[in-house]
Amino acid sequence: MKTKPTTRARHWRHKDDAGAATAMPATRMRWWRFPMDENSRTIHDDVRQRAVELLEADVGRRHLARELGVSDATARQWTRAFAVGGAETVLNAGSHRKVYDYETKLAAVKEHVERGKSVRDVMVKYQIPSESSLKAWCRAYRRDGANALVNKRRGRKPRSSEESSS
């Protein structure tokens, strides 16, 4: 008998035969997930290839989602990525990270936030295949202004020459 989820969303409370509450581990709940291949992509390459074929045939995103059994959000992302960069963008999505310069980020964000252009139009104009990148830049711009878009170093700080010589 299922009851409401606990504070940890990945476990559901169940009652055993004696009526004691038990937790079902999250591994038992993952049976619906799409199997992953050897390079850890959640959506297989053949599904992406079929998506490209359908997008080239000019089908809508809802038909694409229904046909391939993917979420509507995934179909929307692929449709926008296809509009930006064609088949290669959909097939290689998530396989590499592109770093955009400050000027491109600022121009794209201002186009959307201040001029009211749609996310899709801005993505196509500035060749940004990732909707989430553009939305993250817009959030940062609204929160902290233009300085939030400056590219920052990532990773561990380099050791200074003084520390490495001692």
Short mmCIF file of N, CA and C in Angstrom, two decimals:
data_model
loop_
_atom_site.label_atom_id
_atom_site.label_comp_id
_atom_site.label_asym_id
_atom_site.label_seq_id
_atom_site.Cartn_x
_atom_site.Cartn_y
_atom_site.Cartn_z
N MET A 1 0.84 -1.18 0.00
CA MET A 1 0.00 0.00 0.00
C MET A 1 0.88 1.24 0.00
N LYS A 2 0.78 2.05 -1.04
CA LYS A 2 1.60 3.26 -1.14
C LYS A 2 0.97 4.39 -0.35
N THR A 3 1.82 5.17 0.26
CA THR A 3 1.37 6.39 0.92
C THR A 3 2.17 7.55 0.35
N LYS A 4 2.07 8.69 0.94
CA LYS A 4 2.78 9.87 0.44
C LYS A 4 4.29 9.66 0.52
N PRO A 5 5.04 10.31 -0.40
CA PRO A 5 6.50 10.19 -0.33
C PRO A 5 7.03 10.87 0.92
N THR A 6 8.15 10.38 1.40
CA THR A 6 8.79 10.99 2.56
C THR A 6 9.49 12.26 2.11
N THR A 7 10.22 12.90 3.02
CA THR A 7 10.93 14.11 2.66
C THR A 7 11.99 13.84 1.60
N ARG A 8 12.52 12.64 1.58
CA ARG A 8 13.45 12.27 0.52
C ARG A 8 12.63 11.75 -0.64
N ALA A 9 12.59 12.48 -1.72
CA ALA A 9 11.71 12.18 -2.84
C ALA A 9 12.05 10.87 -3.53
N ARG A 10 13.23 10.32 -3.31
CA ARG A 10 13.59 9.11 -4.02
C ARG A 10 13.12 7.84 -3.33
N HIS A 11 12.50 7.92 -2.19
CA HIS A 11 12.00 6.75 -1.48
C HIS A 11 10.50 6.90 -1.23
N TRP A 12 9.77 5.85 -1.44
CA TRP A 12 8.35 5.81 -1.10
C TRP A 12 8.19 4.96 0.14
N ARG A 13 7.26 5.32 0.99
CA ARG A 13 6.99 4.51 2.17
C ARG A 13 5.99 3.43 1.81
N HIS A 14 6.26 2.23 2.24
CA HIS A 14 5.36 1.10 2.04
C HIS A 14 5.08 0.46 3.39
N LYS A 15 3.97 -0.22 3.48
CA LYS A 15 3.65 -0.95 4.72
C LYS A 15 3.81 -2.44 4.43
N ASP A 16 4.55 -3.10 5.30
CA ASP A 16 4.70 -4.55 5.12
C ASP A 16 3.49 -5.26 5.72
N ASP A 17 3.51 -6.58 5.75
CA ASP A 17 2.36 -7.36 6.22
C ASP A 17 2.00 -7.05 7.67
N ALA A 18 2.99 -6.71 8.48
CA ALA A 18 2.72 -6.40 9.88
C ALA A 18 2.28 -4.96 10.08
N GLY A 19 2.27 -4.17 9.02
CA GLY A 19 1.84 -2.78 9.13
C GLY A 19 2.97 -1.81 9.41
N ALA A 20 4.21 -2.32 9.49
CA ALA A 20 5.35 -1.44 9.74
C ALA A 20 5.74 -0.74 8.44
N ALA A 21 6.11 0.53 8.57
CA ALA A 21 6.50 1.30 7.38
C ALA A 21 7.89 0.89 6.94
N THR A 22 8.04 0.65 5.66
CA THR A 22 9.36 0.34 5.09
C THR A 22 9.58 1.26 3.90
N ALA A 23 10.83 1.46 3.56
CA ALA A 23 11.15 2.32 2.41
C ALA A 23 11.59 1.46 1.24
N MET A 24 11.06 1.77 0.07
CA MET A 24 11.49 1.06 -1.13
C MET A 24 12.69 1.80 -1.70
N PRO A 25 13.81 1.14 -1.92
CA PRO A 25 14.98 1.84 -2.43
C PRO A 25 14.74 2.39 -3.83
N ALA A 26 15.46 3.44 -4.17
CA ALA A 26 15.29 4.11 -5.46
C ALA A 26 15.63 3.19 -6.62
N THR A 27 16.49 2.21 -6.41
CA THR A 27 16.86 1.31 -7.52
C THR A 27 15.66 0.52 -8.01
N ARG A 28 14.70 0.25 -7.17
CA ARG A 28 13.51 -0.48 -7.59
C ARG A 28 12.58 0.41 -8.40
N MET A 29 12.74 1.72 -8.28
CA MET A 29 11.85 2.64 -8.96
C MET A 29 12.36 3.03 -10.35
N ARG A 30 13.56 2.62 -10.73
CA ARG A 30 14.16 3.09 -11.97
C ARG A 30 13.91 2.17 -13.15
N TRP A 31 12.95 1.31 -13.11
CA TRP A 31 12.72 0.36 -14.19
C TRP A 31 12.31 1.04 -15.48
N TRP A 32 11.78 2.26 -15.44
CA TRP A 32 11.29 2.92 -16.64
C TRP A 32 12.37 3.72 -17.36
N ARG A 33 13.55 3.88 -16.75
CA ARG A 33 14.59 4.69 -17.36
C ARG A 33 15.10 4.04 -18.64
N PHE A 34 15.47 4.88 -19.58
CA PHE A 34 16.01 4.42 -20.84
C PHE A 34 17.39 3.82 -20.58
N PRO A 35 17.71 2.64 -21.12
CA PRO A 35 19.02 2.04 -20.85
C PRO A 35 20.14 2.88 -21.44
N MET A 36 21.27 2.89 -20.75
CA MET A 36 22.40 3.70 -21.20
C MET A 36 23.39 2.82 -21.96
N ASP A 37 24.02 3.40 -22.98
CA ASP A 37 25.00 2.64 -23.73
C ASP A 37 26.38 2.87 -23.15
N GLU A 38 27.41 2.35 -23.84
CA GLU A 38 28.75 2.36 -23.28
C GLU A 38 29.33 3.76 -23.08
N ASN A 39 28.89 4.75 -23.83
CA ASN A 39 29.45 6.08 -23.63
C ASN A 39 28.54 6.96 -22.78
N SER A 40 27.66 6.36 -22.02
CA SER A 40 26.82 7.02 -21.01
C SER A 40 25.83 8.03 -21.57
N ARG A 41 25.46 7.92 -22.81
CA ARG A 41 24.42 8.79 -23.36
C ARG A 41 23.09 8.18 -23.00
N THR A 42 22.18 8.99 -22.50
CA THR A 42 20.90 8.45 -22.06
C THR A 42 19.97 8.15 -23.23
N ILE A 43 20.10 8.88 -24.31
CA ILE A 43 19.28 8.62 -25.49
C ILE A 43 20.23 8.09 -26.56
N HIS A 44 19.97 6.91 -27.03
CA HIS A 44 20.88 6.26 -27.97
C HIS A 44 20.99 7.00 -29.29
N ASP A 45 22.10 6.77 -29.96
CA ASP A 45 22.38 7.45 -31.23
C ASP A 45 21.35 7.12 -32.30
N ASP A 46 20.83 5.89 -32.31
CA ASP A 46 19.85 5.55 -33.35
C ASP A 46 18.54 6.31 -33.14
N VAL A 47 18.20 6.61 -31.90
CA VAL A 47 17.00 7.42 -31.63
C VAL A 47 17.23 8.85 -32.11
N ARG A 48 18.42 9.37 -31.87
CA ARG A 48 18.75 10.71 -32.35
C ARG A 48 18.75 10.76 -33.88
N GLN A 49 19.27 9.69 -34.50
CA GLN A 49 19.28 9.64 -35.97
C GLN A 49 17.86 9.64 -36.52
N ARG A 50 16.98 8.88 -35.88
CA ARG A 50 15.57 8.86 -36.30
C ARG A 50 14.94 10.23 -36.08
N ALA A 51 15.33 10.91 -35.00
CA ALA A 51 14.82 12.26 -34.74
C ALA A 51 15.23 13.21 -35.86
N VAL A 52 16.47 13.09 -36.32
CA VAL A 52 16.94 13.95 -37.41
C VAL A 52 16.13 13.68 -38.67
N GLU A 53 15.88 12.40 -38.96
CA GLU A 53 15.08 12.05 -40.14
C GLU A 53 13.69 12.68 -40.07
N LEU A 54 13.07 12.61 -38.89
CA LEU A 54 11.74 13.19 -38.72
C LEU A 54 11.78 14.71 -38.81
N LEU A 55 12.81 15.32 -38.23
CA LEU A 55 12.93 16.78 -38.29
C LEU A 55 13.17 17.25 -39.72
N GLU A 56 13.94 16.47 -40.48
CA GLU A 56 14.15 16.82 -41.89
C GLU A 56 12.85 16.69 -42.69
N ALA A 57 11.96 15.79 -42.24
CA ALA A 57 10.66 15.63 -42.88
C ALA A 57 9.66 16.69 -42.39
N ASP A 58 10.14 17.59 -41.52
CA ASP A 58 9.35 18.73 -41.05
C ASP A 58 8.14 18.33 -40.21
N VAL A 59 8.33 17.35 -39.31
CA VAL A 59 7.25 17.00 -38.39
C VAL A 59 7.32 17.92 -37.17
N GLY A 60 6.23 18.05 -36.46
CA GLY A 60 6.18 18.89 -35.27
C GLY A 60 6.79 18.19 -34.07
N ARG A 61 7.04 18.96 -33.02
CA ARG A 61 7.70 18.39 -31.85
C ARG A 61 6.81 17.40 -31.10
N ARG A 62 5.50 17.61 -31.10
CA ARG A 62 4.62 16.66 -30.41
C ARG A 62 4.61 15.32 -31.13
N HIS A 63 4.58 15.37 -32.46
CA HIS A 63 4.63 14.13 -33.24
C HIS A 63 5.98 13.45 -33.02
N LEU A 64 7.04 14.24 -32.97
CA LEU A 64 8.39 13.71 -32.73
C LEU A 64 8.45 13.00 -31.38
N ALA A 65 7.91 13.62 -30.34
CA ALA A 65 7.92 13.03 -29.01
C ALA A 65 7.12 11.73 -28.98
N ARG A 66 5.96 11.73 -29.60
CA ARG A 66 5.11 10.54 -29.62
C ARG A 66 5.77 9.41 -30.41
N GLU A 67 6.33 9.74 -31.55
CA GLU A 67 6.94 8.74 -32.43
C GLU A 67 8.15 8.07 -31.78
N LEU A 68 8.97 8.86 -31.08
CA LEU A 68 10.22 8.33 -30.51
C LEU A 68 10.09 7.90 -29.06
N GLY A 69 8.99 8.26 -28.41
CA GLY A 69 8.81 7.89 -27.01
C GLY A 69 9.69 8.70 -26.07
N VAL A 70 9.98 9.94 -26.44
CA VAL A 70 10.76 10.82 -25.57
C VAL A 70 9.84 11.89 -25.00
N SER A 71 10.31 12.60 -24.01
CA SER A 71 9.48 13.64 -23.40
C SER A 71 9.29 14.81 -24.36
N ASP A 72 8.26 15.58 -24.10
CA ASP A 72 7.98 16.75 -24.93
C ASP A 72 9.12 17.76 -24.81
N ALA A 73 9.72 17.86 -23.62
CA ALA A 73 10.83 18.79 -23.42
C ALA A 73 12.04 18.39 -24.27
N THR A 74 12.33 17.10 -24.33
CA THR A 74 13.44 16.62 -25.16
C THR A 74 13.17 16.90 -26.63
N ALA A 75 11.95 16.64 -27.06
CA ALA A 75 11.58 16.91 -28.45
C ALA A 75 11.70 18.40 -28.77
N ARG A 76 11.32 19.26 -27.82
CA ARG A 76 11.44 20.71 -28.02
C ARG A 76 12.91 21.12 -28.13
N GLN A 77 13.77 20.54 -27.26
CA GLN A 77 15.19 20.86 -27.32
C GLN A 77 15.79 20.44 -28.65
N TRP A 78 15.45 19.25 -29.11
CA TRP A 78 15.99 18.77 -30.38
C TRP A 78 15.48 19.62 -31.54
N THR A 79 14.22 20.04 -31.49
CA THR A 79 13.67 20.87 -32.56
C THR A 79 14.39 22.21 -32.62
N ARG A 80 14.64 22.82 -31.47
CA ARG A 80 15.35 24.10 -31.45
C ARG A 80 16.81 23.92 -31.87
N ALA A 81 17.44 22.85 -31.40
CA ALA A 81 18.83 22.59 -31.80
C ALA A 81 18.93 22.36 -33.30
N PHE A 82 17.96 21.67 -33.88
CA PHE A 82 17.94 21.43 -35.32
C PHE A 82 17.77 22.74 -36.08
N ALA A 83 16.94 23.64 -35.56
CA ALA A 83 16.74 24.93 -36.21
C ALA A 83 18.01 25.77 -36.18
N VAL A 84 18.82 25.60 -35.12
CA VAL A 84 20.05 26.38 -34.97
C VAL A 84 21.17 25.83 -35.85
N GLY A 85 21.43 24.53 -35.74
CA GLY A 85 22.62 24.00 -36.39
C GLY A 85 22.42 22.79 -37.26
N GLY A 86 21.20 22.38 -37.48
CA GLY A 86 20.95 21.24 -38.36
C GLY A 86 21.18 19.90 -37.68
N ALA A 87 21.39 18.89 -38.49
CA ALA A 87 21.48 17.50 -38.02
C ALA A 87 22.65 17.29 -37.07
N GLU A 88 23.79 17.88 -37.37
CA GLU A 88 24.98 17.67 -36.53
C GLU A 88 24.75 18.14 -35.10
N THR A 89 24.01 19.20 -34.93
CA THR A 89 23.75 19.73 -33.59
C THR A 89 22.93 18.75 -32.77
N VAL A 90 21.95 18.11 -33.39
CA VAL A 90 21.13 17.13 -32.67
C VAL A 90 21.94 15.87 -32.37
N LEU A 91 22.70 15.41 -33.34
CA LEU A 91 23.46 14.17 -33.17
C LEU A 91 24.59 14.31 -32.16
N ASN A 92 25.18 15.49 -32.05
CA ASN A 92 26.31 15.69 -31.15
C ASN A 92 25.94 16.42 -29.87
N ALA A 93 24.65 16.58 -29.61
CA ALA A 93 24.21 17.33 -28.43
C ALA A 93 24.77 16.70 -27.16
N GLY A 94 25.39 17.52 -26.33
CA GLY A 94 25.91 17.06 -25.05
C GLY A 94 27.28 16.42 -25.12
N SER A 95 27.85 16.27 -26.32
CA SER A 95 29.14 15.59 -26.42
C SER A 95 30.32 16.54 -26.25
N HIS A 96 30.09 17.83 -26.37
CA HIS A 96 31.16 18.79 -26.15
C HIS A 96 30.57 20.11 -25.67
N ARG A 97 31.40 20.87 -24.98
CA ARG A 97 30.96 22.16 -24.45
C ARG A 97 31.60 23.28 -25.26
N LYS A 98 30.80 24.20 -25.70
CA LYS A 98 31.33 25.37 -26.40
C LYS A 98 31.37 26.52 -25.41
N VAL A 99 32.45 27.27 -25.44
CA VAL A 99 32.59 28.43 -24.56
C VAL A 99 32.32 29.67 -25.40
N TYR A 100 31.37 30.49 -24.96
CA TYR A 100 30.99 31.70 -25.67
C TYR A 100 31.68 32.90 -25.04
N ASP A 101 32.07 33.86 -25.86
CA ASP A 101 32.72 35.04 -25.32
C ASP A 101 31.67 35.97 -24.68
N TYR A 102 32.17 36.89 -23.88
CA TYR A 102 31.31 37.79 -23.10
C TYR A 102 30.38 38.60 -24.00
N GLU A 103 30.90 39.10 -25.12
CA GLU A 103 30.12 39.95 -26.01
C GLU A 103 28.93 39.20 -26.60
N THR A 104 29.15 37.95 -27.00
CA THR A 104 28.07 37.14 -27.56
C THR A 104 27.00 36.87 -26.51
N LYS A 105 27.43 36.50 -25.31
CA LYS A 105 26.48 36.25 -24.22
C LYS A 105 25.64 37.49 -23.94
N LEU A 106 26.32 38.63 -23.81
CA LEU A 106 25.63 39.87 -23.46
C LEU A 106 24.65 40.28 -24.56
N ALA A 107 25.06 40.16 -25.82
CA ALA A 107 24.18 40.53 -26.92
C ALA A 107 22.95 39.62 -26.96
N ALA A 108 23.16 38.32 -26.76
CA ALA A 108 22.04 37.37 -26.79
C ALA A 108 21.08 37.63 -25.64
N VAL A 109 21.62 37.86 -24.46
CA VAL A 109 20.78 38.10 -23.28
C VAL A 109 19.99 39.40 -23.44
N LYS A 110 20.63 40.46 -23.90
CA LYS A 110 19.92 41.73 -24.09
C LYS A 110 18.83 41.60 -25.14
N GLU A 111 19.11 40.82 -26.18
CA GLU A 111 18.11 40.60 -27.23
C GLU A 111 16.84 39.97 -26.64
N HIS A 112 17.03 39.03 -25.71
CA HIS A 112 15.88 38.34 -25.12
C HIS A 112 15.25 39.15 -23.99
N VAL A 113 16.07 39.60 -23.05
CA VAL A 113 15.54 40.25 -21.84
C VAL A 113 15.01 41.65 -22.13
N GLU A 114 15.79 42.46 -22.83
CA GLU A 114 15.42 43.86 -23.01
C GLU A 114 14.57 44.11 -24.25
N ARG A 115 14.83 43.36 -25.31
CA ARG A 115 14.09 43.59 -26.56
C ARG A 115 12.90 42.65 -26.73
N GLY A 116 12.80 41.66 -25.85
CA GLY A 116 11.64 40.78 -25.86
C GLY A 116 11.60 39.73 -26.96
N LYS A 117 12.74 39.44 -27.58
CA LYS A 117 12.78 38.40 -28.61
C LYS A 117 12.60 37.03 -27.96
N SER A 118 12.04 36.10 -28.70
CA SER A 118 11.82 34.76 -28.15
C SER A 118 13.15 34.02 -28.01
N VAL A 119 13.16 33.03 -27.13
CA VAL A 119 14.36 32.23 -26.91
C VAL A 119 14.79 31.57 -28.22
N ARG A 120 13.84 31.04 -28.95
CA ARG A 120 14.18 30.36 -30.21
C ARG A 120 14.82 31.32 -31.21
N ASP A 121 14.27 32.52 -31.35
CA ASP A 121 14.83 33.50 -32.29
C ASP A 121 16.26 33.88 -31.91
N VAL A 122 16.50 34.06 -30.62
CA VAL A 122 17.84 34.41 -30.15
C VAL A 122 18.80 33.25 -30.38
N MET A 123 18.34 32.03 -30.12
CA MET A 123 19.19 30.86 -30.34
C MET A 123 19.61 30.75 -31.80
N VAL A 124 18.67 30.97 -32.70
CA VAL A 124 18.98 30.88 -34.13
C VAL A 124 19.92 32.00 -34.56
N LYS A 125 19.65 33.22 -34.10
CA LYS A 125 20.46 34.37 -34.51
C LYS A 125 21.91 34.24 -34.07
N TYR A 126 22.13 33.78 -32.83
CA TYR A 126 23.49 33.71 -32.28
C TYR A 126 24.08 32.30 -32.33
N GLN A 127 23.39 31.37 -32.99
CA GLN A 127 23.88 29.99 -33.16
C GLN A 127 24.20 29.34 -31.80
N ILE A 128 23.25 29.44 -30.88
CA ILE A 128 23.37 28.82 -29.55
C ILE A 128 22.45 27.61 -29.53
N PRO A 129 22.99 26.39 -29.59
CA PRO A 129 22.12 25.22 -29.67
C PRO A 129 21.46 24.83 -28.35
N SER A 130 21.97 25.34 -27.23
CA SER A 130 21.47 24.94 -25.92
C SER A 130 20.54 26.00 -25.33
N GLU A 131 19.29 25.63 -25.20
CA GLU A 131 18.30 26.52 -24.59
C GLU A 131 18.65 26.78 -23.13
N SER A 132 19.15 25.75 -22.44
CA SER A 132 19.45 25.90 -21.02
C SER A 132 20.59 26.89 -20.79
N SER A 133 21.57 26.94 -21.70
CA SER A 133 22.65 27.92 -21.55
C SER A 133 22.11 29.34 -21.62
N LEU A 134 21.29 29.60 -22.62
CA LEU A 134 20.73 30.94 -22.78
C LEU A 134 19.87 31.32 -21.57
N LYS A 135 19.06 30.40 -21.08
CA LYS A 135 18.21 30.70 -19.93
C LYS A 135 19.05 30.94 -18.67
N ALA A 136 20.14 30.19 -18.51
CA ALA A 136 21.02 30.40 -17.36
C ALA A 136 21.69 31.77 -17.43
N TRP A 137 22.11 32.18 -18.61
CA TRP A 137 22.70 33.51 -18.78
C TRP A 137 21.68 34.60 -18.44
N CYS A 138 20.44 34.41 -18.87
CA CYS A 138 19.39 35.40 -18.58
C CYS A 138 19.12 35.50 -17.08
N ARG A 139 19.08 34.36 -16.40
CA ARG A 139 18.89 34.37 -14.94
C ARG A 139 20.03 35.12 -14.26
N ALA A 140 21.26 34.81 -14.67
CA ALA A 140 22.43 35.46 -14.07
C ALA A 140 22.41 36.96 -14.35
N TYR A 141 22.03 37.35 -15.54
CA TYR A 141 21.97 38.77 -15.92
C TYR A 141 20.92 39.51 -15.10
N ARG A 142 19.77 38.90 -14.92
CA ARG A 142 18.72 39.54 -14.12
C ARG A 142 19.11 39.66 -12.66
N ARG A 143 19.83 38.65 -12.16
CA ARG A 143 20.21 38.62 -10.75
C ARG A 143 21.40 39.55 -10.46
N ASP A 144 22.47 39.48 -11.29
CA ASP A 144 23.71 40.17 -10.96
C ASP A 144 24.18 41.17 -12.00
N GLY A 145 23.43 41.36 -13.07
CA GLY A 145 23.84 42.32 -14.10
C GLY A 145 24.82 41.72 -15.10
N ALA A 146 25.39 42.60 -15.92
CA ALA A 146 26.26 42.17 -17.01
C ALA A 146 27.53 41.49 -16.53
N ASN A 147 28.02 41.84 -15.35
CA ASN A 147 29.25 41.22 -14.84
C ASN A 147 29.09 39.73 -14.59
N ALA A 148 27.87 39.26 -14.43
CA ALA A 148 27.65 37.83 -14.20
C ALA A 148 27.97 36.99 -15.43
N LEU A 149 28.05 37.63 -16.60
CA LEU A 149 28.30 36.90 -17.84
C LEU A 149 29.78 36.77 -18.19
N VAL A 150 30.65 37.37 -17.39
CA VAL A 150 32.09 37.29 -17.65
C VAL A 150 32.54 35.85 -17.44
N ASN A 151 33.33 35.34 -18.40
CA ASN A 151 33.86 33.98 -18.27
C ASN A 151 34.85 33.92 -17.12
N LYS A 152 34.64 32.97 -16.24
CA LYS A 152 35.51 32.82 -15.08
C LYS A 152 36.30 31.52 -15.21
N ARG A 153 37.46 31.49 -14.60
CA ARG A 153 38.25 30.26 -14.58
C ARG A 153 37.50 29.20 -13.81
N ARG A 154 37.59 27.98 -14.27
CA ARG A 154 36.95 26.87 -13.58
C ARG A 154 38.02 25.95 -13.03
N GLY A 155 37.64 25.21 -12.02
CA GLY A 155 38.56 24.22 -11.48
C GLY A 155 39.42 24.76 -10.36
N ARG A 156 40.41 24.00 -10.01
CA ARG A 156 41.29 24.33 -8.91
C ARG A 156 42.19 25.50 -9.28
N LYS A 157 42.43 26.37 -8.32
CA LYS A 157 43.32 27.50 -8.55
C LYS A 157 44.75 26.98 -8.72
N PRO A 158 45.50 27.58 -9.65
CA PRO A 158 46.88 27.13 -9.84
C PRO A 158 47.73 27.51 -8.64
N ARG A 159 48.71 26.67 -8.37
CA ARG A 159 49.61 26.95 -7.26
C ARG A 159 50.54 28.07 -7.66
N SER A 160 50.80 28.96 -6.74
CA SER A 160 51.72 30.06 -7.04
C SER A 160 53.15 29.52 -7.07
N SER A 161 54.05 30.25 -7.70
CA SER A 161 55.44 29.79 -7.83
C SER A 161 56.13 29.73 -6.47
N GLU A 162 55.69 30.57 -5.52
CA GLU A 162 56.29 30.56 -4.18
C GLU A 162 55.98 29.26 -3.46
N GLU A 163 54.73 28.79 -3.56
CA GLU A 163 54.33 27.57 -2.86
C GLU A 163 54.97 26.34 -3.47
N SER A 164 55.13 26.31 -4.78
CA SER A 164 55.65 25.11 -5.43
C SER A 164 57.15 24.95 -5.20
N SER A 165 57.87 26.05 -4.91
CA SER A 165 59.32 25.96 -4.70
C SER A 165 59.66 25.50 -3.30
N SER A 166 58.75 25.59 -2.35
CA SER A 166 59.05 25.20 -0.97
C SER A 166 58.78 23.77 -0.68
#
